Short mmCIF file of C-alpha atoms in Angstrom, two decimals:
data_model
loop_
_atom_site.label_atom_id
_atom_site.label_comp_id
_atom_site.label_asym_id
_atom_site.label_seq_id
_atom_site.Cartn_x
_atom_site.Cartn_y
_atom_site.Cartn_z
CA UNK A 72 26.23 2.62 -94.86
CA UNK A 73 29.84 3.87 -95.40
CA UNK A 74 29.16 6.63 -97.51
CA UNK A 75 26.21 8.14 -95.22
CA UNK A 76 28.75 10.27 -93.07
CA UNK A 77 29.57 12.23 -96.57
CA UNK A 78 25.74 13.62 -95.98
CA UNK A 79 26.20 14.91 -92.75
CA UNK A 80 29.34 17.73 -93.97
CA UNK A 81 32.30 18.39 -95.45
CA UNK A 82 34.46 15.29 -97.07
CA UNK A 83 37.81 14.74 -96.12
CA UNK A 84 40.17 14.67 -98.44
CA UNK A 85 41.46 10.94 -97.80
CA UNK A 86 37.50 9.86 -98.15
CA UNK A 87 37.27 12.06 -101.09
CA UNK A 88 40.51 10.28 -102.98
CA UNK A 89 38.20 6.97 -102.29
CA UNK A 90 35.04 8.38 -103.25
CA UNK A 91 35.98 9.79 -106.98
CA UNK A 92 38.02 6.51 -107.48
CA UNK A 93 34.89 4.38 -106.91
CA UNK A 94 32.93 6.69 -109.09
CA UNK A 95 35.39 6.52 -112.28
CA UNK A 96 34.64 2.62 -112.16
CA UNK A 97 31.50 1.94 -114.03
CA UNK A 98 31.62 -1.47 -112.93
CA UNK A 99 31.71 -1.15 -109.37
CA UNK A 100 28.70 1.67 -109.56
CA UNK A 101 26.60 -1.20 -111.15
CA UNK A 102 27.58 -3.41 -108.64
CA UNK A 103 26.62 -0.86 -105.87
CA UNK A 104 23.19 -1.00 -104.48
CA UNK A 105 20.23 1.85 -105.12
CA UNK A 106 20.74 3.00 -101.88
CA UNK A 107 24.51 3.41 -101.38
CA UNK A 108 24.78 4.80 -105.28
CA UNK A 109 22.51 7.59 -103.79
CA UNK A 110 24.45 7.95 -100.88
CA UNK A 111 27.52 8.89 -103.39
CA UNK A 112 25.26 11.33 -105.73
CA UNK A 113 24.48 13.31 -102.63
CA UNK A 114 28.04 13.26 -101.64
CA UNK A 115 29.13 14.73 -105.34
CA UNK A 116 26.54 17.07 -105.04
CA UNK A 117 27.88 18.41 -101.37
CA UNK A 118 31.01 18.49 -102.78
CA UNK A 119 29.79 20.71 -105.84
CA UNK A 120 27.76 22.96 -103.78
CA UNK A 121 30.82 23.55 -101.36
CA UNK A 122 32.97 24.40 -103.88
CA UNK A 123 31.11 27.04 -105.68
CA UNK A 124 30.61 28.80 -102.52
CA UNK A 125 34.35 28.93 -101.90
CA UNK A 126 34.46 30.37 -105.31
CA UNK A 127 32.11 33.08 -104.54
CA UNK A 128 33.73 33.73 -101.46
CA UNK A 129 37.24 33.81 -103.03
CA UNK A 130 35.56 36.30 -106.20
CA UNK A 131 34.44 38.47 -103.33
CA UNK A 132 37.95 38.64 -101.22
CA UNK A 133 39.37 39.70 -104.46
CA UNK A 134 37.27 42.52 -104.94
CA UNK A 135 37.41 43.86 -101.57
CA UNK A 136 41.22 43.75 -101.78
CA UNK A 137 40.90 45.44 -104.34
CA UNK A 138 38.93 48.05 -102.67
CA UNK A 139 40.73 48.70 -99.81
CA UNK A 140 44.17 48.84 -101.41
CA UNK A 141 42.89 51.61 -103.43
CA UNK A 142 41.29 53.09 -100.39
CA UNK A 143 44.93 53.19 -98.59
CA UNK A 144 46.20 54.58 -101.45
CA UNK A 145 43.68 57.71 -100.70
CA UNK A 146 44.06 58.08 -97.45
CA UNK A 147 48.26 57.96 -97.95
CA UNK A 148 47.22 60.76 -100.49
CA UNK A 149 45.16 62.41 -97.86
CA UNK A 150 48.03 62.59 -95.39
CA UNK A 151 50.68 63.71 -97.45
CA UNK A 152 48.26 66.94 -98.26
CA UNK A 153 47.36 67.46 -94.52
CA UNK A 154 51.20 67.61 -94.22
CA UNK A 155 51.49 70.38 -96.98
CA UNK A 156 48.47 72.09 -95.58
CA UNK A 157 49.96 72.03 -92.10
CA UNK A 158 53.28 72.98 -93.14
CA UNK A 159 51.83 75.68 -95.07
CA UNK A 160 49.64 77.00 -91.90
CA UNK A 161 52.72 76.61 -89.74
CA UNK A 162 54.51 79.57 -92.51
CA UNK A 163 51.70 81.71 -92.68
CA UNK A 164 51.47 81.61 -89.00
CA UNK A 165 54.54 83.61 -89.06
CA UNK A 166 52.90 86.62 -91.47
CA UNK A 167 51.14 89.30 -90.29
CA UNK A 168 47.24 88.48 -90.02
CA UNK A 169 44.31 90.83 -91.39
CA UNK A 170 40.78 91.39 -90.15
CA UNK A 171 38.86 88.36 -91.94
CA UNK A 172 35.36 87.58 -91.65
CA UNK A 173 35.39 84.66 -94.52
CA UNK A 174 32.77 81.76 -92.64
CA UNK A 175 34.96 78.88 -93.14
CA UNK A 176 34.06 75.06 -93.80
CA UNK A 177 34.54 73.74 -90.65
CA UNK A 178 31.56 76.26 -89.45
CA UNK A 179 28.71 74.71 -91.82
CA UNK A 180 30.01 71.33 -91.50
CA UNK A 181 27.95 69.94 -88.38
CA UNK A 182 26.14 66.57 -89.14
CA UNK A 183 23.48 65.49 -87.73
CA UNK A 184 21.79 61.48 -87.96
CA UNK A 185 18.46 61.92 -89.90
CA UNK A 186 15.53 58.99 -89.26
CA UNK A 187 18.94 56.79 -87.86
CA UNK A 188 20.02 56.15 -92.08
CA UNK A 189 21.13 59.61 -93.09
CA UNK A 190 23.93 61.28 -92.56
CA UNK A 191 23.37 65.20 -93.62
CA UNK A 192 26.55 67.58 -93.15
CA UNK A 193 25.85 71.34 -93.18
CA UNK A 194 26.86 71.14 -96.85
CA UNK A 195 23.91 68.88 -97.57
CA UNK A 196 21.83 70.58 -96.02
CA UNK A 197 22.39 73.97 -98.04
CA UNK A 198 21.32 72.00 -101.05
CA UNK A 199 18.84 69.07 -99.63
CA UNK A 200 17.88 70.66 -96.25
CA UNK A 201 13.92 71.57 -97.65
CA UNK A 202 14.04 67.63 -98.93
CA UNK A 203 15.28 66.41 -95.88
CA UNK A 204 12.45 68.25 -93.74
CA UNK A 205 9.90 66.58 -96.18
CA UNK A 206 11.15 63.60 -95.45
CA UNK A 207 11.58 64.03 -92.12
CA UNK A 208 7.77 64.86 -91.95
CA UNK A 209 6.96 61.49 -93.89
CA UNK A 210 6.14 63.47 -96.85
CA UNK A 211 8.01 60.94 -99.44
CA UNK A 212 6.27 61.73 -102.48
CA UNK A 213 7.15 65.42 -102.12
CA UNK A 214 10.61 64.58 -101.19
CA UNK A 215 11.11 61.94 -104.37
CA UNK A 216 9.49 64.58 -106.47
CA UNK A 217 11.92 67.33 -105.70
CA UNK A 218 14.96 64.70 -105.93
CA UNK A 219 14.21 63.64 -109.02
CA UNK A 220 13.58 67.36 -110.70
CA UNK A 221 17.29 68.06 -108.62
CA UNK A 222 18.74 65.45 -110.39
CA UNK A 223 17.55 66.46 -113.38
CA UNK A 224 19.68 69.20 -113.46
CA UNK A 225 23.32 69.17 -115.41
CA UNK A 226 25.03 72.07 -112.73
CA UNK A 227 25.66 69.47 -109.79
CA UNK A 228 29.08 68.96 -109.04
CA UNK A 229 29.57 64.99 -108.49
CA UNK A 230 29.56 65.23 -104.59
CA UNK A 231 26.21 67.16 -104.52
CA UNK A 232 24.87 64.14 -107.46
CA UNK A 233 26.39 61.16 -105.43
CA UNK A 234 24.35 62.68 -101.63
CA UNK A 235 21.50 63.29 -103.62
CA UNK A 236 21.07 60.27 -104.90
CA UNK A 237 22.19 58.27 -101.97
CA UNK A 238 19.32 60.71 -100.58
CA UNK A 239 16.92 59.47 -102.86
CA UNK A 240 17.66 55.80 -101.59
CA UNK A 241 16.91 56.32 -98.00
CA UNK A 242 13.65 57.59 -98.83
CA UNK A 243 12.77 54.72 -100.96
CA UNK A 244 13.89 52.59 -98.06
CA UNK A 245 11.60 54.31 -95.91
CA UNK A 246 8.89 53.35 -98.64
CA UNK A 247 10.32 49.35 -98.51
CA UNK A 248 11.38 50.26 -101.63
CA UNK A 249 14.73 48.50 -101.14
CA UNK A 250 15.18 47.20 -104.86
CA UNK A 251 15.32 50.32 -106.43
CA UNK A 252 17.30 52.13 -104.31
CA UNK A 253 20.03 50.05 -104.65
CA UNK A 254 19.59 50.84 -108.29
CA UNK A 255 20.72 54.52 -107.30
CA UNK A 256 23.19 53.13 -104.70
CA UNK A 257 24.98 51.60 -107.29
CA UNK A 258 25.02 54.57 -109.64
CA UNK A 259 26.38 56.73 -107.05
CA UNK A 260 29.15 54.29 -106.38
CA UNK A 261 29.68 54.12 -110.03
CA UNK A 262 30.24 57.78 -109.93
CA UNK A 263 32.77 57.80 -106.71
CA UNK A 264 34.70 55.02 -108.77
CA UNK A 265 35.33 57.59 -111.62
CA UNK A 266 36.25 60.61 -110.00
CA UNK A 267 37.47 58.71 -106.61
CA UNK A 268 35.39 59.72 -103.50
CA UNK A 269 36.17 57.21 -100.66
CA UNK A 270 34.51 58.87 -98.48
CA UNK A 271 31.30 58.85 -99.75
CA UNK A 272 31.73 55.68 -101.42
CA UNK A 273 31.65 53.90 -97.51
CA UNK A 274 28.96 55.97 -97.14
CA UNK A 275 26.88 54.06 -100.14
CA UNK A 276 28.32 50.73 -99.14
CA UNK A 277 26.16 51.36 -95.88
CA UNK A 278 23.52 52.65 -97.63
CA UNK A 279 22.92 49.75 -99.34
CA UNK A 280 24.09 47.57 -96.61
CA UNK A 281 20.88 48.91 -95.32
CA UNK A 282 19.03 48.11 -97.92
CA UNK A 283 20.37 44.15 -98.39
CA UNK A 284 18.95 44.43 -94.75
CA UNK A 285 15.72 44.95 -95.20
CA UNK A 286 15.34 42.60 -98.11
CA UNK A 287 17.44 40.14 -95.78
CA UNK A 288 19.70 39.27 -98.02
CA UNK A 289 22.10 39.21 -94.44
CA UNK A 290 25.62 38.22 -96.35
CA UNK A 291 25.39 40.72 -98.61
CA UNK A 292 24.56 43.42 -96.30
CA UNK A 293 27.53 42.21 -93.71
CA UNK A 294 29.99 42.36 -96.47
CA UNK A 295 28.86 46.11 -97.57
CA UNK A 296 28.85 47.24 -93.87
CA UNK A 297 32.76 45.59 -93.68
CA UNK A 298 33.35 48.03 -97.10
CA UNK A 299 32.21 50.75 -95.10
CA UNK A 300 33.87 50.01 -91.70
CA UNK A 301 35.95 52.89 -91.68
CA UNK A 302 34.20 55.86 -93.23
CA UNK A 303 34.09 58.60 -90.82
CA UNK A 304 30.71 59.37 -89.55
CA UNK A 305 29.69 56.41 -89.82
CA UNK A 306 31.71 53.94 -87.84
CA UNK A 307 29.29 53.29 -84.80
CA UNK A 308 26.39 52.69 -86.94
CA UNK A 309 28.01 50.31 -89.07
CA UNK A 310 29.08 47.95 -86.12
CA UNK A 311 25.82 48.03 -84.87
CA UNK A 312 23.90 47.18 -88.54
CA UNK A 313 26.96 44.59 -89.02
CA UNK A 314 26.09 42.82 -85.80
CA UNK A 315 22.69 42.53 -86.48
CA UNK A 316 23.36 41.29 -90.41
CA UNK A 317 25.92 38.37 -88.76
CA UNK A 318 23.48 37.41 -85.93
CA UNK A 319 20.86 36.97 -88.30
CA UNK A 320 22.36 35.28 -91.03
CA UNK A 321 23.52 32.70 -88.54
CA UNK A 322 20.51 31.95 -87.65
CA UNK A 323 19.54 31.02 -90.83
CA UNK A 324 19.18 27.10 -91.51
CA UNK A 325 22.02 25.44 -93.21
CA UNK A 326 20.34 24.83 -96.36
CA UNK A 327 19.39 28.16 -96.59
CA UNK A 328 21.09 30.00 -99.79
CA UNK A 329 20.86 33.22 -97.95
CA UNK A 330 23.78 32.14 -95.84
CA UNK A 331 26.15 33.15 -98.54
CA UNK A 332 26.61 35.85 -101.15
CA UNK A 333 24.55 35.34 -104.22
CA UNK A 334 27.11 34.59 -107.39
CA UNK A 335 25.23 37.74 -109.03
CA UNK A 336 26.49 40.43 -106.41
CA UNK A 337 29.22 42.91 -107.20
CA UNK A 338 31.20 44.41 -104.10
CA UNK A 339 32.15 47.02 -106.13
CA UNK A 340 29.59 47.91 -108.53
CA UNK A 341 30.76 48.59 -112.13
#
């Protein structure tokens, strides 16, 4: 039939000119036979479907834009200090120095990989390192339980709230608790959006690229990895979870919705 090729992909646009002029006439619908007047529903419906995925797609691109024009704005921000604080180090250079014995950042700030989904700093661990062990140990409900009595707590500065929650979602992950993790994924990105914390806002996205993994829900997690491509720590890991989110979602029959992002997900989380 002439219309079946319209089945078998995306319509041209010549064919499509021809197609939505035969469906404004009534009469020549009528005239069409049962088959062929299929033939042109599935067509429509192609072309429907195809369209609102290049919306969602085009929503998305937006958003991530978005993101990482705001994330060059930081790290322009970033440099400019590192300029001061070298120019400043270069000046003190020149005065005389005193016996000092102050332990100083860059000794405590080791990391380490924890269960291959954690990334603990010596900072976290001052503050998580007993939760950490638990978990470690597979003790989760211990580990949850001392989380959420943390997090109770009003004297956390937002740094030590956003690892402790993104803390609390790589346990639950262990547990296959993937759903509500994200739910404290998203809250911790919620708070890096509000008092900006790139860094640890890539280090959610992969969090909960992570966890879009495991539910395999494979465009969604590629797209958070991409978010989080170039937070430091972190950039080996990603290319290797953002590999195996492609691959798989690839492999995924045509028909298959999981092939594209979902209209209801947020690259950046209000």
């Amino acid at each position: 039939m002439k219309y079946k090729k319209y089945l078998q992909g995306p319509i041209p646009t010549s064919d499509r000119t021809n197609l939505f002029n035969l469906i404004r006439n009534p009469l020549a619908i009528i005239m069409l036979d049962a088959e062929l007047a299929e033939e042109i529903h599935q067509g429509v419906l192609a072309l429907s479907e195809e369209r609102d995925n290049l919306r969602i797609e085009l929503q998305y691109a937006h958003e991530t834009i978005k993101e990482l024009i705001s994330q060059n704005s930081e790290y322009l921000g970033l440099l400019i200090r590192a300029e001061a604080a070298q120019a400043a180090s270069m000046s003190d250079a020149t005065q005389p120095k005193q016996n000092d014995h102050t332990v100083h950042d860059r000794d405590i700030c080791g990391t380490d990989w924890i269960m291959g989904a954690w990334l603990s700093s010596g900072r976290d661990r001052v503050l998580l390192g007993h939760i950490e062990l638990d978990w470690t140990n597979r003790d989760y409900q211990r580990a949850l339980a001392s989380l959420d009595k943390l997090l109770l707590g009003e004297d956390l500065t937002h740094r030590e709230r956003v690892n402790s929650k993104l803390l609390k979602a790589a346990i639950l992950r262990s547990c296959e608790q993937s759903e509500k993790a994200l739910t404290h994924i998203e809250e911790a990105l919620g708070i890096c959006g509000r008092w900006p914390m790139y860094d640890l806002a890539g280090k959610a996205q992969f969090h909960r690229g992570l966890c879009y993994l495991q539910m395999e829900l494979f465009a969604e997690a590629s797209w958070c990895f991409t978010l989080a491509t170039h937070t430091e720590g972190h950039i080996e890991q990603i290319a290797i979870h953002k590999n195996d989110a492609e691959e798989k979602r690839t492999r995924l029959h045509e028909s298959d919705p999981r092939r594209v992002i979902s209209p209801n997900y947020k690259a950046i989380p209000e």
